[in-house]
Coordinates of C-alpha atoms in Angstrom, one line a residue:
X91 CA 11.0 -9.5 5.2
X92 CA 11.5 -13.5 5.5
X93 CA 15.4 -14.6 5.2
X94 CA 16.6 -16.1 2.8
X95 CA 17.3 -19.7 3.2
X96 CA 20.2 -21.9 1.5
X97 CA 20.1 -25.6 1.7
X98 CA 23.8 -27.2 1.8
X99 CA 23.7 -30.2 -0.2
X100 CA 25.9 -32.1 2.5
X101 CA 23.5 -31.7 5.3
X102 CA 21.8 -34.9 3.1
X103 CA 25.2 -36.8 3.7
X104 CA 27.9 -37.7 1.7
X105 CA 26.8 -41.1 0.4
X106 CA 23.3 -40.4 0.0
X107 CA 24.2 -37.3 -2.3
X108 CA 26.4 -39.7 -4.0
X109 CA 23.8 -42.4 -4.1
X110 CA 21.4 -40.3 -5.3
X111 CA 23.8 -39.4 -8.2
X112 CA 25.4 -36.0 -7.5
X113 CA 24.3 -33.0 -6.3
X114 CA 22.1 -31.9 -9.2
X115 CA 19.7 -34.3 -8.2
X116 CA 19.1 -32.4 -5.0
X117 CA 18.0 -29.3 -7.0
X118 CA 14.4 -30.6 -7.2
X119 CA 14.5 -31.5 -3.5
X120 CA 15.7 -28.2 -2.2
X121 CA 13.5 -26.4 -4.8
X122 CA 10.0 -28.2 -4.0
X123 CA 11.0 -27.3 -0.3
X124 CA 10.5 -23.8 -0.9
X125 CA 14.1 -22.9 -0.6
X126 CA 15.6 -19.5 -2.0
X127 CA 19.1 -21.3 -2.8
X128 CA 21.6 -24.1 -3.0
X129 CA 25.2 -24.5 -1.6
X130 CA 27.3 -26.7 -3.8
X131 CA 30.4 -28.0 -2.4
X132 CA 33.1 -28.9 -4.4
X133 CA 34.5 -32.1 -2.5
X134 CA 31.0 -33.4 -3.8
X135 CA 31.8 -32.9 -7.4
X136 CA 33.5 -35.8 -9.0
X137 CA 36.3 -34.8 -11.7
X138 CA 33.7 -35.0 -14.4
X139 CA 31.2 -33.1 -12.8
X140 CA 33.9 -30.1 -12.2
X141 CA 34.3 -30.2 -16.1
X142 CA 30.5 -29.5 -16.7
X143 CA 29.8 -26.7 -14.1
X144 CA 27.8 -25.0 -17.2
X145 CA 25.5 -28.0 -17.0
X146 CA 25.0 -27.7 -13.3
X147 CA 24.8 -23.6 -13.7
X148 CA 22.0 -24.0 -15.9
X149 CA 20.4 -26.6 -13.9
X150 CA 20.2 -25.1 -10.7
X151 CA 18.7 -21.8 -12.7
X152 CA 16.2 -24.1 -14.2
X153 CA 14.7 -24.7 -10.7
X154 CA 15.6 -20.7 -9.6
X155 CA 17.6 -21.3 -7.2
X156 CA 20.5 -19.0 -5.7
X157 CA 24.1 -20.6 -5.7
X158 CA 26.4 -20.4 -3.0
X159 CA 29.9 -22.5 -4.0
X160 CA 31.8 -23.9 -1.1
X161 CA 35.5 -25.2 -1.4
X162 CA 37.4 -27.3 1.3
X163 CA 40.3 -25.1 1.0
X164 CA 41.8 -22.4 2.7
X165 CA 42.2 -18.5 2.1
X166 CA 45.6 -18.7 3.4
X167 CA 48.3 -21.2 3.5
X168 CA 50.1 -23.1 5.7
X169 CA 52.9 -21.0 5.1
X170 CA 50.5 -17.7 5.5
X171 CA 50.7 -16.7 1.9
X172 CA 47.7 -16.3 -0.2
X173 CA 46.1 -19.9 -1.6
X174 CA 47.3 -19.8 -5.3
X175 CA 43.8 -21.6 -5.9
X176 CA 41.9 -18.3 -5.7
X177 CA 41.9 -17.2 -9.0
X178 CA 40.3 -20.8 -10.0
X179 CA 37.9 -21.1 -7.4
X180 CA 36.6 -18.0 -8.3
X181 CA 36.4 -19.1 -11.8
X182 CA 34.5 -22.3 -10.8
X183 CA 32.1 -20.5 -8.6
X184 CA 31.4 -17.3 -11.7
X185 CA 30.3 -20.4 -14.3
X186 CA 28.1 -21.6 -11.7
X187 CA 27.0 -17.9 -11.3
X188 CA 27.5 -18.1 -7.6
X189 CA 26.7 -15.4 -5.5
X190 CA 29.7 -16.3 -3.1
X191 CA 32.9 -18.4 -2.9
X192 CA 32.9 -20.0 0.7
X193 CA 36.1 -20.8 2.2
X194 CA 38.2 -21.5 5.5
X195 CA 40.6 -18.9 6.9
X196 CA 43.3 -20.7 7.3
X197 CA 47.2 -19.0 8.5
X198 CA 46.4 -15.8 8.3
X199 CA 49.6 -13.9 9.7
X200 CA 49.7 -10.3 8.2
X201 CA 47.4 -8.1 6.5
X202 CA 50.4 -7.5 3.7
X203 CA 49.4 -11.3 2.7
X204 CA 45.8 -10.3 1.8
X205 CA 46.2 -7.2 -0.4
X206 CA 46.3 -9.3 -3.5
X207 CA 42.9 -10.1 -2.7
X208 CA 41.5 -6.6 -3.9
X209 CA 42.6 -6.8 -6.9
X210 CA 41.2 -10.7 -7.0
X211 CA 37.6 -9.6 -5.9
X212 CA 37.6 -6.5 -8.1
X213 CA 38.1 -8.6 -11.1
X214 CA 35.2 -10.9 -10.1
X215 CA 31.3 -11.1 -9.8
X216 CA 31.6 -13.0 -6.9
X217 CA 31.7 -12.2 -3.5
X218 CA 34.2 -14.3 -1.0
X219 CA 33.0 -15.4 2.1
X220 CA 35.2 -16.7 4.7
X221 CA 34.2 -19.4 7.9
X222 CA 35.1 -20.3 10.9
X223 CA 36.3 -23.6 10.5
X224 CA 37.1 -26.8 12.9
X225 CA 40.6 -26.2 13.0
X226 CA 42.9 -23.8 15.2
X227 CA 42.5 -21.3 12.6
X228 CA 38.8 -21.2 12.9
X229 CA 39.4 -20.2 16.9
X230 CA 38.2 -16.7 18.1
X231 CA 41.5 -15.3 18.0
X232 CA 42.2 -15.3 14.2
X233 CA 39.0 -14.8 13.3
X234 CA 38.8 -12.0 14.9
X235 CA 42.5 -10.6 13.7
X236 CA 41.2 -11.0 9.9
X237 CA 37.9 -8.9 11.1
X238 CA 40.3 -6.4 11.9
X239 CA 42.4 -6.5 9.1
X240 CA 39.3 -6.4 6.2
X241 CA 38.4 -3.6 8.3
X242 CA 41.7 -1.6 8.2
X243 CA 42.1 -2.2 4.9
X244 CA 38.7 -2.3 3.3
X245 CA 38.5 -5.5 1.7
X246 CA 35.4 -6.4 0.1
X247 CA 35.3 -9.8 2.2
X248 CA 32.5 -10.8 4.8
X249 CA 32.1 -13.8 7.4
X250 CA 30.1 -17.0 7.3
X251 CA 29.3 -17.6 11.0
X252 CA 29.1 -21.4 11.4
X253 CA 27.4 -21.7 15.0
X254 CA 28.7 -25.3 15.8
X255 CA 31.9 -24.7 14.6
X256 CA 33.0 -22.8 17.4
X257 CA 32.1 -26.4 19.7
X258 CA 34.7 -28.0 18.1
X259 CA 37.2 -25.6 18.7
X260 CA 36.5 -25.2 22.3
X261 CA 35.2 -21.7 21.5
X262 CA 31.8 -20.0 22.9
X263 CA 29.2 -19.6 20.2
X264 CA 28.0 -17.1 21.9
X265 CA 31.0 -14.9 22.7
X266 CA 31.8 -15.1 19.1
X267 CA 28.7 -13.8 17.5
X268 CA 29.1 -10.9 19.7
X269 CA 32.7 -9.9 18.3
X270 CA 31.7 -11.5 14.7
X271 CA 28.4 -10.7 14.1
X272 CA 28.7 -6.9 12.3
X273 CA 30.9 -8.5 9.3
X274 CA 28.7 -12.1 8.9
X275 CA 27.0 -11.9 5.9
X276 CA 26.1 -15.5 6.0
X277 CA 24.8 -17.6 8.6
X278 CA 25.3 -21.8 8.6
X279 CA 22.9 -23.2 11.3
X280 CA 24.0 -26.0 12.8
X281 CA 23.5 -27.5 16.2
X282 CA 25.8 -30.1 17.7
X283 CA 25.7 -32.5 20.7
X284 CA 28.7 -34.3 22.3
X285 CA 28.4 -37.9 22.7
X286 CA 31.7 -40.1 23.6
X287 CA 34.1 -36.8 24.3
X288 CA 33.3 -36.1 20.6
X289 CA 30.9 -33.4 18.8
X290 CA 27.9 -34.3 16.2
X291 CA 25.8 -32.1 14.5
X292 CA 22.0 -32.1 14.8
X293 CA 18.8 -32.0 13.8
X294 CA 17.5 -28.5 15.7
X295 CA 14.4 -30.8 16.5
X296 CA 16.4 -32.9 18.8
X297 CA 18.7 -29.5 19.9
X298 CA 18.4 -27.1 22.9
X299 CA 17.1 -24.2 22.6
X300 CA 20.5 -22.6 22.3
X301 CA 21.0 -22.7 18.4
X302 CA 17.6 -19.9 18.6
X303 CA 18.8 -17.7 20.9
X304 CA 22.5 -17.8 19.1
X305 CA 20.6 -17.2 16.0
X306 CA 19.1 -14.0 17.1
X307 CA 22.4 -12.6 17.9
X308 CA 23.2 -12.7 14.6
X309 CA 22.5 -10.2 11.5
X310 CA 18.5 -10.7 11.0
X311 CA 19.1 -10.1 7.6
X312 CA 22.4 -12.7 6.3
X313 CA 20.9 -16.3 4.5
X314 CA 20.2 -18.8 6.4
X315 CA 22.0 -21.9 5.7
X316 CA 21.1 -25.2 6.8
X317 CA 23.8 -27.5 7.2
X318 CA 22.3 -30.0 9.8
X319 CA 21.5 -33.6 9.0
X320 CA 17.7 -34.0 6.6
X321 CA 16.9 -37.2 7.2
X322 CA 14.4 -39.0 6.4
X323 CA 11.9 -41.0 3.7
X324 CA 10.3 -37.6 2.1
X325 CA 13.5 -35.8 1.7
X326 CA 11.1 -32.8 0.0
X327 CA 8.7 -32.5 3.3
X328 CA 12.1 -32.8 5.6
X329 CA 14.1 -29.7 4.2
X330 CA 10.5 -27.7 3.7
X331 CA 10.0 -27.8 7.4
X332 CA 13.4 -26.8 8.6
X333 CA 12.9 -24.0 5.4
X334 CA 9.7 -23.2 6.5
X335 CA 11.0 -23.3 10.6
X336 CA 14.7 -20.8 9.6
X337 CA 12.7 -18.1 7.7
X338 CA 9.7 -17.2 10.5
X339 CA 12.3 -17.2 13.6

């Protein structure tokens, strides 16, 4: 069975998304590439695009397209309780008929702090997903404590494994997927190089082969997201290959 690809509307940049006029005007894009979905992230919506998700819902089903909905916040606080945000997010993400909420773990100190969550999820069509993130809380360590706790207490929550990520946080990809990989449910590729003591995501034409051989550690069948930079004149021809590349390997 070929896997399901995502494209993530960023990996077209900030500015160019906004030049173009907003994410809705990728859908054609990302649809005429051969792509099974779109990820929609919220810190690309401007205020009045958040009050017409039902416009955007039915857009994106117009070109039969999955939904993912991203949101640059955190499960947990700062404080370690429970983001008080949840209940909207999840909202937001069930008009665009998402599949999944995607957020960041954040301070996740105790597994008594994430029982509200089953009664959260139960109450919603969507499913959360939760990434490793560039931050200390996207490190091994509390990633892997969270595993544990969904585990122990049977939370209907699942991983995105971001495979750069783990670069930023001084973390081995590869260590990683092998604790990770049986909760990932979702996969965002993304290959980085460092240039000037900093990290920058790439194009996996101009990666090492590591990004494949990280991939194939990972569940064969989670989505495939691409969150690397599509670059180029013929936007449409750009994202097919890298569609076309992520679902035969």
């Amino acid at each position: 069975m070929k896997n399901a690809i995502i494209v993530v509307t960023a990996a077209y940049g900030n500015s160019r998304v906004t030049a173009m006029g907003g994410q809705q005007a990728l859908l054609p894009i990302i649809a005429g590439a051969g792509a099974d979905g779109v990820e929609i992230r919220r810190e690309l919506l401007s205020g009045p695009e958040l009050n017409a998700l039902p416009t955007l819902a039915a857009a994106i089903a117009s070109h039969h397209l999955k939904t993912c909905y991203s949101a640059p916040q955190a499960l947990f606080s700062d404080d370690g309780a429970l983001n008080p945000n949840i209940p909207a997010l999840l909202e937001e993400a069930q008009i665009l008929n998402a599949a999944w909420l995607k957020l960041s773990l954040g301070n996740f100190q105790s597994n008594h702090a994430a029982e509200p969550l089953r009664e959260l999820l139960a109450a919603s069509p969507v499913a959360l997903v939760v990434e490793n993130d560039q931050t200390v809380y996207g490190k091994l360590a509390p990633m892997q404590r969270f595993q544990a706790a969904v585990s122990v207490m049977n939370l209907p929550v699942t991983l995105t494994f971001d495979m750069a990520n783990w670069l930023w946080v001084g973390e081995s990809p590869e260590v990683a997927a092998s604790k990770l990989a049986p909760l990932v449910s979702y996969i965002h590729v993304k290959a980085a190089e460092s240039r000037h003591a900093r990290f920058h995501a790439i194009a996996l034409d101009d990666a090492e082969p590591r990004w494949l051989e990280l991939l194939r550690q990972l569940p064969g069948d989670a989505p495939r997201g691409i969150e690397f930079p599509l670059e180029g004149d013929d936007l449409t021809a750009v994202t097919r290959h890298y569609v076309n590349l992520l679902r035969e390997v």
